Short mmCIF file of C-alpha atoms in Angstrom, two decimals:
data_model
loop_
_atom_site.label_atom_id
_atom_site.label_comp_id
_atom_site.label_asym_id
_atom_site.label_seq_id
_atom_site.Cartn_x
_atom_site.Cartn_y
_atom_site.Cartn_z
CA MET A 1 -110.93 11.17 35.19
CA ASN A 2 -112.05 13.29 32.27
CA THR A 3 -110.32 11.99 29.14
CA THR A 4 -110.87 12.94 25.53
CA GLY A 5 -108.95 11.22 22.74
CA ALA A 6 -108.84 12.21 19.12
CA VAL A 7 -106.76 11.32 16.12
CA LEU A 8 -106.43 14.14 13.62
CA LEU A 9 -105.26 13.69 10.05
CA LEU A 10 -103.99 16.76 8.28
CA SER A 11 -105.85 16.30 5.04
CA LEU A 12 -109.41 17.55 5.40
CA LEU A 13 -110.47 17.33 1.74
CA GLY A 14 -108.20 20.26 0.93
CA ALA A 15 -110.74 22.75 2.30
CA PRO A 16 -109.36 26.23 3.06
CA PRO A 17 -109.40 27.25 6.73
CA ALA A 18 -112.54 28.98 7.89
CA SER A 19 -112.02 32.45 9.30
CA SER A 20 -111.78 32.57 13.06
CA SER A 21 -112.16 35.25 15.70
CA ASP A 22 -110.01 33.27 18.14
CA PRO A 23 -107.13 35.40 19.52
CA LEU A 24 -104.67 32.75 18.27
CA CYS A 25 -105.72 33.70 14.71
CA ALA A 26 -105.63 37.49 15.15
CA LYS A 27 -104.01 39.15 12.09
CA ARG A 28 -102.88 35.75 10.76
CA GLU A 29 -105.17 35.11 7.77
CA PRO A 30 -105.68 32.51 6.52
CA CYS A 31 -106.24 30.91 9.93
CA GLY A 32 -108.98 28.81 11.45
CA VAL A 33 -109.46 26.85 14.69
CA VAL A 34 -110.50 23.45 13.37
CA GLU A 35 -110.48 21.49 16.63
CA THR A 36 -110.63 22.23 20.35
CA LEU A 37 -109.86 19.21 22.52
CA ASP A 38 -110.27 18.61 26.24
CA ALA A 39 -106.85 17.75 27.71
CA GLY A 40 -107.91 17.10 31.30
CA LYS A 41 -106.57 19.19 34.17
CA ASP A 42 -103.23 20.43 35.37
CA ALA A 43 -101.69 19.68 38.79
CA GLN A 44 -103.77 22.49 40.33
CA GLY A 45 -107.01 21.14 38.91
CA ARG A 46 -107.36 23.80 36.22
CA PRO A 47 -108.80 22.75 32.84
CA LEU A 48 -106.49 22.25 29.87
CA GLN A 49 -107.38 22.51 26.19
CA VAL A 50 -105.50 21.89 22.97
CA LYS A 51 -106.47 23.88 19.88
CA ARG A 52 -105.45 22.99 16.36
CA LEU A 53 -105.07 25.80 13.83
CA ASP A 54 -105.28 25.34 10.08
CA LEU A 55 -103.07 28.02 8.53
CA GLY A 56 -103.54 27.26 4.86
CA TRP A 57 -100.65 26.67 2.47
CA ALA A 58 -97.07 27.89 2.55
CA GLU A 59 -94.26 27.72 0.02
CA ILE A 60 -91.95 24.80 0.89
CA ASP A 61 -88.87 26.92 0.21
CA THR A 62 -89.87 29.44 2.90
CA ALA A 63 -91.87 27.29 5.34
CA GLY A 64 -88.75 25.97 7.06
CA GLN A 65 -88.08 29.33 8.70
CA TRP A 66 -91.28 28.96 10.73
CA LEU A 67 -91.05 25.34 11.83
CA GLY A 68 -90.54 25.10 15.56
CA ARG A 69 -92.26 28.42 16.18
CA ARG A 70 -95.41 30.36 15.39
CA PHE A 71 -96.01 30.90 11.69
CA GLY A 72 -95.68 34.52 10.67
CA PRO A 73 -98.57 36.68 9.45
CA GLY A 74 -97.73 36.50 5.73
CA GLY A 75 -96.46 34.16 3.04
CA ARG A 76 -99.46 31.81 3.21
CA LYS A 77 -102.63 31.43 1.19
CA ALA A 78 -105.94 29.65 1.62
CA ASN A 79 -105.56 27.27 -1.33
CA GLY A 80 -102.57 25.34 -2.59
CA SER A 81 -101.14 22.00 -3.67
CA ARG A 82 -98.15 19.83 -2.83
CA THR A 83 -97.55 19.34 -6.53
CA GLU A 84 -96.96 23.09 -6.81
CA GLY A 85 -94.22 23.13 -4.16
CA GLN A 86 -96.46 23.99 -1.22
CA CYS A 87 -97.18 22.43 2.17
CA GLU A 88 -100.12 22.44 4.60
CA ALA A 89 -99.37 24.57 7.67
CA SER A 90 -100.81 23.64 11.06
CA GLU A 91 -100.20 24.45 14.72
CA TRP A 92 -101.33 22.97 18.04
CA TRP A 93 -101.61 25.23 21.09
CA LEU A 94 -102.04 24.49 24.79
CA VAL A 95 -104.61 26.81 26.35
CA ARG A 96 -104.55 27.27 30.14
CA PRO A 97 -106.38 29.63 32.50
CA SER A 98 -104.44 32.73 33.59
CA GLN A 99 -101.43 31.80 31.42
CA PRO A 100 -100.42 32.63 27.86
CA ALA A 101 -101.26 30.02 25.27
CA GLN A 102 -98.26 27.78 24.59
CA LEU A 103 -97.33 26.52 21.12
CA LEU A 104 -96.87 22.74 21.29
CA LEU A 105 -96.14 21.90 17.67
CA SER A 106 -95.97 23.52 14.23
CA VAL A 107 -95.75 21.51 11.00
CA CYS A 108 -95.94 22.07 7.26
CA ASN A 109 -96.88 18.83 5.53
CA ASP A 110 -95.33 18.51 2.07
CA GLY A 111 -96.03 14.77 1.88
CA TYR A 112 -92.85 13.87 3.81
CA GLY A 113 -91.19 11.92 1.02
CA MET A 114 -91.32 11.09 -2.68
CA ALA A 115 -94.58 9.16 -2.28
CA GLY A 116 -96.28 12.32 -1.04
CA VAL A 117 -98.64 10.48 1.30
CA GLY A 118 -97.04 11.37 4.63
CA GLU A 119 -99.23 12.63 7.43
CA ASP A 120 -99.27 13.90 10.98
CA SER A 121 -101.59 12.47 13.59
CA VAL A 122 -102.19 13.84 17.05
CA THR A 123 -103.80 12.21 20.08
CA VAL A 124 -104.86 14.34 23.03
CA SER A 125 -105.77 12.66 26.30
CA ASP A 126 -105.71 13.47 30.01
CA ASN A 127 -102.65 15.72 30.45
CA GLN A 128 -100.94 14.17 27.41
CA PHE A 129 -100.22 15.20 23.84
CA THR A 130 -98.89 12.63 21.35
CA HIS A 131 -97.68 13.43 17.84
CA THR A 132 -96.87 10.84 15.19
CA GLN A 133 -95.38 11.84 11.85
CA MET A 134 -95.25 9.30 9.01
CA GLY A 135 -93.59 9.55 5.64
CA GLY A 136 -91.13 8.04 3.21
CA SER A 137 -91.40 6.33 -0.15
CA SER A 138 -89.89 2.88 -0.76
CA GLU A 139 -88.78 2.97 2.86
CA LYS A 140 -91.50 4.14 5.22
CA TRP A 141 -90.75 5.79 8.55
CA SER A 142 -92.53 7.22 11.56
CA THR A 143 -91.60 9.15 14.68
CA THR A 144 -93.77 9.38 17.79
CA ARG A 145 -93.36 11.65 20.80
CA THR A 146 -95.56 12.02 23.86
CA LEU A 147 -95.55 15.18 25.92
CA ARG A 148 -96.91 15.67 29.43
CA LEU A 149 -98.77 18.98 29.44
CA SER A 150 -98.50 19.89 33.13
CA PRO A 151 -95.67 20.18 33.89
CA LEU A 152 -94.41 20.38 30.30
CA ARG A 153 -92.07 17.41 29.95
CA LEU A 154 -91.26 14.86 27.25
CA MET A 155 -92.54 11.45 28.37
CA SER A 156 -91.43 9.16 25.56
CA GLU A 157 -90.15 9.08 22.00
CA GLY A 158 -89.78 6.41 19.36
CA GLN A 159 -88.79 5.93 15.74
CA ARG A 160 -89.39 3.09 13.31
CA SER A 161 -88.64 2.40 9.66
CA PHE A 162 -89.73 -0.45 7.46
CA SER A 163 -89.00 -1.58 3.92
CA THR A 164 -90.46 -4.34 1.75
CA PHE A 165 -88.14 -6.77 -0.02
CA GLU A 166 -88.62 -9.94 -2.01
CA ASP A 167 -88.02 -12.03 1.08
CA GLY A 168 -90.38 -10.02 3.28
CA GLU A 169 -90.62 -6.81 5.26
CA ARG A 170 -87.82 -5.51 7.47
CA GLU A 171 -88.57 -3.20 10.35
CA ASN A 172 -86.16 -1.34 12.60
CA GLY A 173 -86.84 1.05 15.42
CA GLU A 174 -86.04 2.33 18.87
CA TYR A 175 -88.01 3.59 21.85
CA TRP A 176 -87.24 5.43 25.08
CA ASP A 177 -89.42 6.22 28.10
CA PHE A 178 -88.10 9.25 29.99
CA ASP A 179 -90.23 8.48 33.07
CA THR A 180 -89.00 4.94 33.67
CA LEU A 181 -85.57 5.17 31.97
CA ARG A 182 -86.40 2.13 29.88
CA GLY A 183 -86.26 1.49 26.17
CA ASP A 184 -84.93 -0.74 23.44
CA VAL A 185 -83.59 -0.98 19.92
CA ALA A 186 -85.22 -3.40 17.46
CA ARG A 187 -83.30 -4.74 14.50
CA SER A 188 -84.79 -7.00 11.82
CA ALA A 189 -82.86 -9.80 10.18
CA PRO A 190 -80.88 -8.35 7.26
CA GLU A 191 -80.26 -10.05 3.95
CA CYS A 192 -76.92 -11.76 4.52
CA GLU A 193 -74.60 -13.18 1.89
CA PRO A 194 -75.63 -16.61 0.54
CA GLY A 195 -74.66 -19.30 3.02
CA GLU A 196 -73.84 -16.73 5.70
CA PRO A 197 -75.72 -17.41 8.98
CA SER A 198 -77.75 -14.62 10.57
CA LEU A 199 -78.64 -13.92 14.18
CA GLY A 200 -82.13 -13.01 12.97
CA GLU A 201 -84.33 -10.40 14.60
CA ARG A 202 -82.95 -8.73 17.69
CA SER A 203 -84.55 -6.68 20.46
CA LEU A 204 -81.82 -5.02 22.50
CA PRO A 205 -82.81 -3.37 25.79
CA TYR A 206 -80.94 -0.19 26.64
CA LEU A 207 -78.87 -0.24 29.83
CA PRO A 208 -79.18 3.28 31.23
CA GLN A 209 -76.25 5.39 32.39
CA VAL A 210 -77.64 7.97 34.79
CA GLN A 211 -76.20 10.59 37.10
CA VAL A 212 -76.48 9.94 40.85
CA GLU A 213 -75.60 11.96 43.92
CA LYS A 214 -71.90 12.11 44.74
CA ALA A 215 -72.45 10.65 48.21
CA PHE A 216 -74.25 7.63 46.74
CA LEU A 217 -71.48 7.05 44.22
CA GLN A 218 -68.81 7.11 46.92
CA GLU A 219 -70.30 5.13 49.83
CA GLY A 220 -74.10 5.38 49.70
CA TRP A 221 -74.42 2.47 47.26
CA LYS A 222 -73.48 0.12 50.09
CA GLN A 223 -76.60 1.03 52.07
CA ALA A 224 -79.21 1.99 49.44
CA GLY A 225 -80.67 -0.29 46.79
CA LEU A 226 -80.89 0.33 43.05
CA GLY A 227 -84.67 0.63 43.30
CA THR A 228 -86.65 1.67 40.23
CA CYS A 229 -83.51 3.06 38.60
CA GLY A 230 -81.87 -0.35 38.41
CA PHE A 231 -82.51 -2.30 35.22
CA GLU A 232 -84.09 -5.59 36.27
CA ALA A 233 -82.88 -8.58 34.26
CA GLY A 234 -85.55 -10.81 32.81
CA ASN A 235 -83.77 -12.90 30.20
CA PHE A 236 -83.02 -16.55 30.94
CA LEU A 237 -80.03 -17.95 29.08
CA LEU A 238 -80.22 -21.22 31.01
CA GLY A 239 -82.96 -22.80 33.08
CA THR A 240 -86.17 -21.24 34.33
CA GLN A 241 -87.16 -19.51 37.53
CA ASN A 242 -89.86 -21.40 39.38
CA ASP A 243 -89.56 -19.22 42.48
CA PRO A 244 -89.02 -15.45 42.04
CA LYS A 245 -87.18 -15.45 45.38
CA ASP A 246 -84.57 -17.84 44.02
CA ALA A 247 -82.49 -15.27 42.14
CA GLY A 248 -82.69 -11.66 40.98
CA LEU A 249 -80.40 -9.28 39.12
CA LYS A 250 -80.39 -5.50 38.67
CA ALA A 251 -77.77 -3.38 36.92
CA LEU A 252 -77.17 0.34 36.45
CA LEU A 253 -74.36 2.43 34.99
CA VAL A 254 -73.77 5.44 37.24
CA ALA A 255 -70.77 6.81 35.32
CA PRO A 256 -69.06 5.99 32.01
CA ASP A 257 -66.69 3.66 33.90
CA THR A 258 -68.82 2.55 36.88
CA LEU A 259 -71.37 -0.24 37.00
CA LEU A 260 -73.52 -1.17 39.99
CA VAL A 261 -75.00 -4.66 40.17
CA GLU A 262 -77.43 -6.01 42.74
CA VAL A 263 -77.82 -9.79 43.05
CA ARG A 264 -80.30 -11.62 45.25
CA ASP A 265 -80.29 -15.35 45.89
CA ASP A 266 -81.57 -17.79 48.51
CA THR A 267 -78.52 -20.10 48.44
CA TRP A 268 -74.86 -19.15 47.92
CA THR A 269 -72.20 -21.48 46.56
CA GLY A 270 -68.41 -21.14 46.37
CA PRO A 271 -65.59 -20.65 46.45
CA SER A 272 -64.43 -23.83 44.76
CA ALA A 273 -61.64 -24.91 42.45
CA LYS A 274 -63.79 -24.09 39.40
CA TRP A 275 -65.35 -20.62 39.42
CA LEU A 276 -67.83 -21.54 36.65
CA ASN A 277 -69.58 -23.83 39.15
CA ASP A 278 -69.77 -21.10 41.79
CA ASP A 279 -72.41 -18.36 41.93
CA HIS A 280 -70.90 -15.61 39.78
CA LEU A 281 -71.45 -12.63 37.55
CA GLU A 282 -70.40 -12.62 33.92
CA LEU A 283 -69.61 -9.21 32.49
CA TRP A 284 -69.37 -8.57 28.74
CA LEU A 285 -68.01 -5.38 27.12
CA ALA A 286 -67.80 -4.60 23.40
CA PRO A 287 -66.10 -1.68 21.62
CA GLN A 288 -68.87 -1.08 19.09
CA ALA A 289 -72.60 -0.41 19.43
CA PRO A 290 -74.57 -3.70 19.22
CA GLN A 291 -77.36 -2.19 17.12
CA GLU A 292 -74.85 -1.16 14.45
CA GLN A 293 -73.74 -4.76 13.87
CA THR A 294 -75.52 -6.69 11.11
CA GLY A 295 -75.57 -10.06 12.84
CA CYS A 296 -74.44 -11.70 9.57
CA GLY A 297 -71.70 -14.31 9.81
CA LYS A 298 -69.01 -14.04 12.44
CA PRO A 299 -68.28 -10.66 14.03
CA ALA A 300 -65.21 -8.79 12.82
CA LYS A 301 -62.13 -9.06 15.03
CA GLU A 302 -62.28 -5.38 15.96
CA ALA A 303 -65.89 -5.82 17.14
CA LEU A 304 -65.33 -8.84 19.39
CA PRO A 305 -66.35 -8.49 23.04
CA VAL A 306 -64.38 -9.51 26.12
CA GLN A 307 -65.69 -11.26 29.22
CA TRP A 308 -64.88 -11.48 32.91
CA GLY A 309 -66.26 -13.66 35.69
CA ILE A 310 -66.79 -12.22 39.19
CA ARG A 311 -67.38 -14.75 41.95
CA MET A 312 -70.10 -13.53 44.29
CA VAL A 313 -68.92 -14.81 47.67
CA ASP A 314 -65.45 -13.23 47.54
CA GLY A 315 -65.47 -10.82 44.59
CA GLN A 316 -62.54 -12.50 42.83
CA VAL A 317 -62.21 -11.62 39.13
CA PHE A 318 -61.48 -14.16 36.38
CA PRO A 319 -60.60 -13.09 32.80
CA ALA A 320 -62.64 -15.20 30.38
CA PHE A 321 -63.59 -14.85 26.68
CA GLY A 322 -61.07 -12.77 24.76
CA SER A 323 -58.56 -13.04 27.64
CA PRO A 324 -58.91 -9.38 28.63
CA LYS A 325 -55.80 -7.84 30.14
CA GLN A 326 -57.55 -4.80 31.63
CA PRO A 327 -58.19 -5.08 35.37
CA LEU A 328 -61.62 -4.72 36.94
CA GLY A 329 -61.94 -2.89 40.22
CA VAL A 330 -64.54 -4.72 42.31
CA GLU A 331 -66.09 -3.67 45.64
CA ARG A 332 -68.82 -5.65 47.39
CA ALA A 333 -71.40 -4.97 50.05
CA GLU A 334 -73.60 -7.65 51.59
CA LEU A 335 -77.33 -7.05 51.66
CA PRO A 336 -79.12 -7.38 55.02
CA GLY A 337 -79.85 -10.96 56.03
CA LYS A 338 -77.24 -12.40 53.65
CA LYS A 339 -79.89 -12.31 50.93
CA GLY A 340 -77.58 -10.87 48.31
CA TYR A 341 -74.70 -8.65 47.33
CA ARG A 342 -74.32 -5.23 45.80
CA VAL A 343 -71.23 -4.92 43.61
CA LYS A 344 -69.50 -1.80 42.32
CA VAL A 345 -67.34 -2.47 39.27
CA LYS A 346 -64.79 -0.05 37.83
CA LEU A 347 -64.83 -0.70 34.09
CA PRO A 348 -62.18 -0.25 31.41
CA THR A 349 -63.31 2.31 28.84
CA PRO A 350 -64.40 3.06 26.24
CA PHE A 351 -67.13 0.54 25.38
CA GLN A 352 -70.47 0.78 23.60
CA GLY A 353 -71.99 -2.62 24.32
CA ILE A 354 -72.44 -4.27 27.71
CA GLY A 355 -74.08 -7.39 29.09
CA VAL A 356 -74.49 -8.58 32.68
CA VAL A 357 -75.29 -12.20 33.52
CA TYR A 358 -75.84 -13.89 36.89
CA SER A 359 -75.00 -17.59 36.95
CA ASP A 360 -76.70 -19.45 39.80
CA SER A 361 -75.52 -22.86 40.97
CA ASP A 362 -77.35 -24.09 44.04
CA SER A 363 -75.63 -27.48 43.84
CA GLY A 364 -72.13 -26.10 43.28
CA LYS A 365 -71.60 -28.72 40.58
CA LYS A 366 -72.80 -26.92 37.42
CA GLN A 367 -74.46 -23.79 36.10
CA GLU A 368 -78.18 -24.25 36.69
CA LEU A 369 -79.73 -20.83 35.97
CA MET A 370 -78.38 -17.87 33.99
CA LEU A 371 -80.26 -14.59 34.28
CA ALA A 372 -79.17 -11.72 32.01
CA THR A 373 -79.86 -8.10 31.09
CA THR A 374 -80.15 -9.14 27.43
CA LEU A 375 -80.27 -12.36 25.42
CA VAL A 376 -76.49 -12.69 25.31
CA LYS A 377 -75.04 -15.17 22.84
CA PHE A 378 -71.53 -16.26 23.74
CA GLY A 379 -68.95 -14.11 21.98
CA ARG A 380 -71.53 -12.17 19.95
CA PRO A 381 -71.33 -8.36 20.45
CA GLU A 382 -74.55 -7.91 18.44
CA THR A 383 -76.58 -9.30 21.35
CA LEU A 384 -75.35 -7.02 24.15
CA ASN A 385 -77.14 -4.04 25.70
CA PRO A 386 -76.64 -0.68 24.02
CA VAL A 387 -75.86 2.11 26.51
CA ARG A 388 -78.38 4.95 26.84
CA VAL A 389 -76.75 8.00 28.43
CA VAL A 390 -79.45 9.87 30.38
CA LEU A 391 -78.73 13.59 30.42
CA PRO A 392 -79.23 15.37 33.77
CA GLU A 393 -81.84 17.63 32.17
CA GLU A 394 -83.83 14.49 31.31
CA ALA A 395 -83.57 12.73 34.67
CA THR A 396 -81.26 11.77 37.51
CA CYS A 397 -81.50 9.18 40.29
CA ALA A 398 -81.58 9.94 44.01
CA VAL A 399 -82.14 7.92 47.19
CA LYS A 400 -85.72 7.92 48.46
CA ASN A 401 -86.86 5.59 51.25
CA GLY A 402 -83.62 3.65 51.09
CA GLU A 403 -83.59 3.04 47.32
CA LEU A 404 -82.76 4.90 44.14
CA ALA A 405 -85.72 6.52 42.41
CA VAL A 406 -86.00 8.43 39.15
CA VAL A 407 -86.01 12.21 39.56
CA PRO A 408 -87.43 13.84 36.41
CA GLY A 409 -85.58 16.78 34.96
CA PRO A 410 -87.02 20.29 35.17
CA ALA A 411 -90.12 21.17 33.19
CA LYS A 412 -89.51 22.60 29.74
CA LYS A 413 -89.33 26.39 29.68
CA VAL A 414 -89.86 27.86 26.24
CA GLU A 415 -91.29 31.10 24.93
CA PRO A 416 -95.05 30.90 24.23
CA ASP A 417 -94.49 31.25 20.46
CA VAL A 418 -91.76 28.57 20.36
CA ALA A 419 -92.89 24.96 19.92
CA VAL A 420 -92.28 22.58 22.82
CA LEU A 421 -91.93 19.70 20.34
CA ARG A 422 -89.41 20.66 17.70
CA MET A 423 -89.36 18.77 14.43
CA GLN A 424 -86.28 16.59 14.04
#
């Protein structure tokens, strides 16, 4: 595999762009090709290149009209300064055989904040283009996006911010991978009121809500597994898993009010007089987004979650924390060989936080293992999964070889002079 990586910082000693005869610079002075990078090959084996253009300095007041597309032929000059209300104009272009060059990104760096030290960095590797923009002043921030070049499709994006206080540095951020439908939100421990307890740092995995085929939503879920679309739980609230075959849990939202859960186990217990000692699911729903809660003190009454128990062997529902009055619609399908169950749950809406827990009791006398989609703390909405709604143009899920698989959305189609990555 032919791979070239480079990190480019947009401050090259303030030198004006050298003149260039490259067609991308035709009638665009000042303009210079300052870097040509090998980007591997496309799906047909044709070579890909990324060219970076230095376009001199533009007035900040007028530069905004060009961001997201090709800079116009005028209004720029070879020399300038941020202190004089100007910004450094640059573009990155994808060059492909027998196709028009495609603008990937256009920026005009004005320092990105009061500190004036913001920068853009770009990494080009085999069929990938990654842009990171950093800026801020007392609070620093960065955004990173990775683009697949052939076919043109956003692969991942992330944001982070961090501030320094007397008691240390606080960092927050979020990340999403469009290929795997996985991501998370990170929240640092805030400064709570004196004597007020804090949940501390939190990493909250997104639970995806993704569109599936109508036939799967109606009856197909009984025969086909959740596959790579299902979010696989890996958080232990109780006990440890010595044998991976002992218990497994996957969850996936397939509509705003429909949750699919797949549970595997080697021994099933229940029903008994006490459902807590039977193998069961615990479902948590909260009305507010978990990442928007501070985690200081006790949660407000209007933010409290509610909880249900769902016994695995018969699907019976038990209202639990918060004594929810809303009913749950539960359907079950047994997996081949009595190795597990697939459960379809009709949820009360709206909600913005969700948590799914499988409680395993091989002895039938007590809860012995609790496997969850997030590190749920009893009654704490701040610890639940945020919901990530996956738009159909980003991805959907469809049955392949008996299981759901991620189907990427269509490749981006933009005009050659319009940037594929638009500045936020």
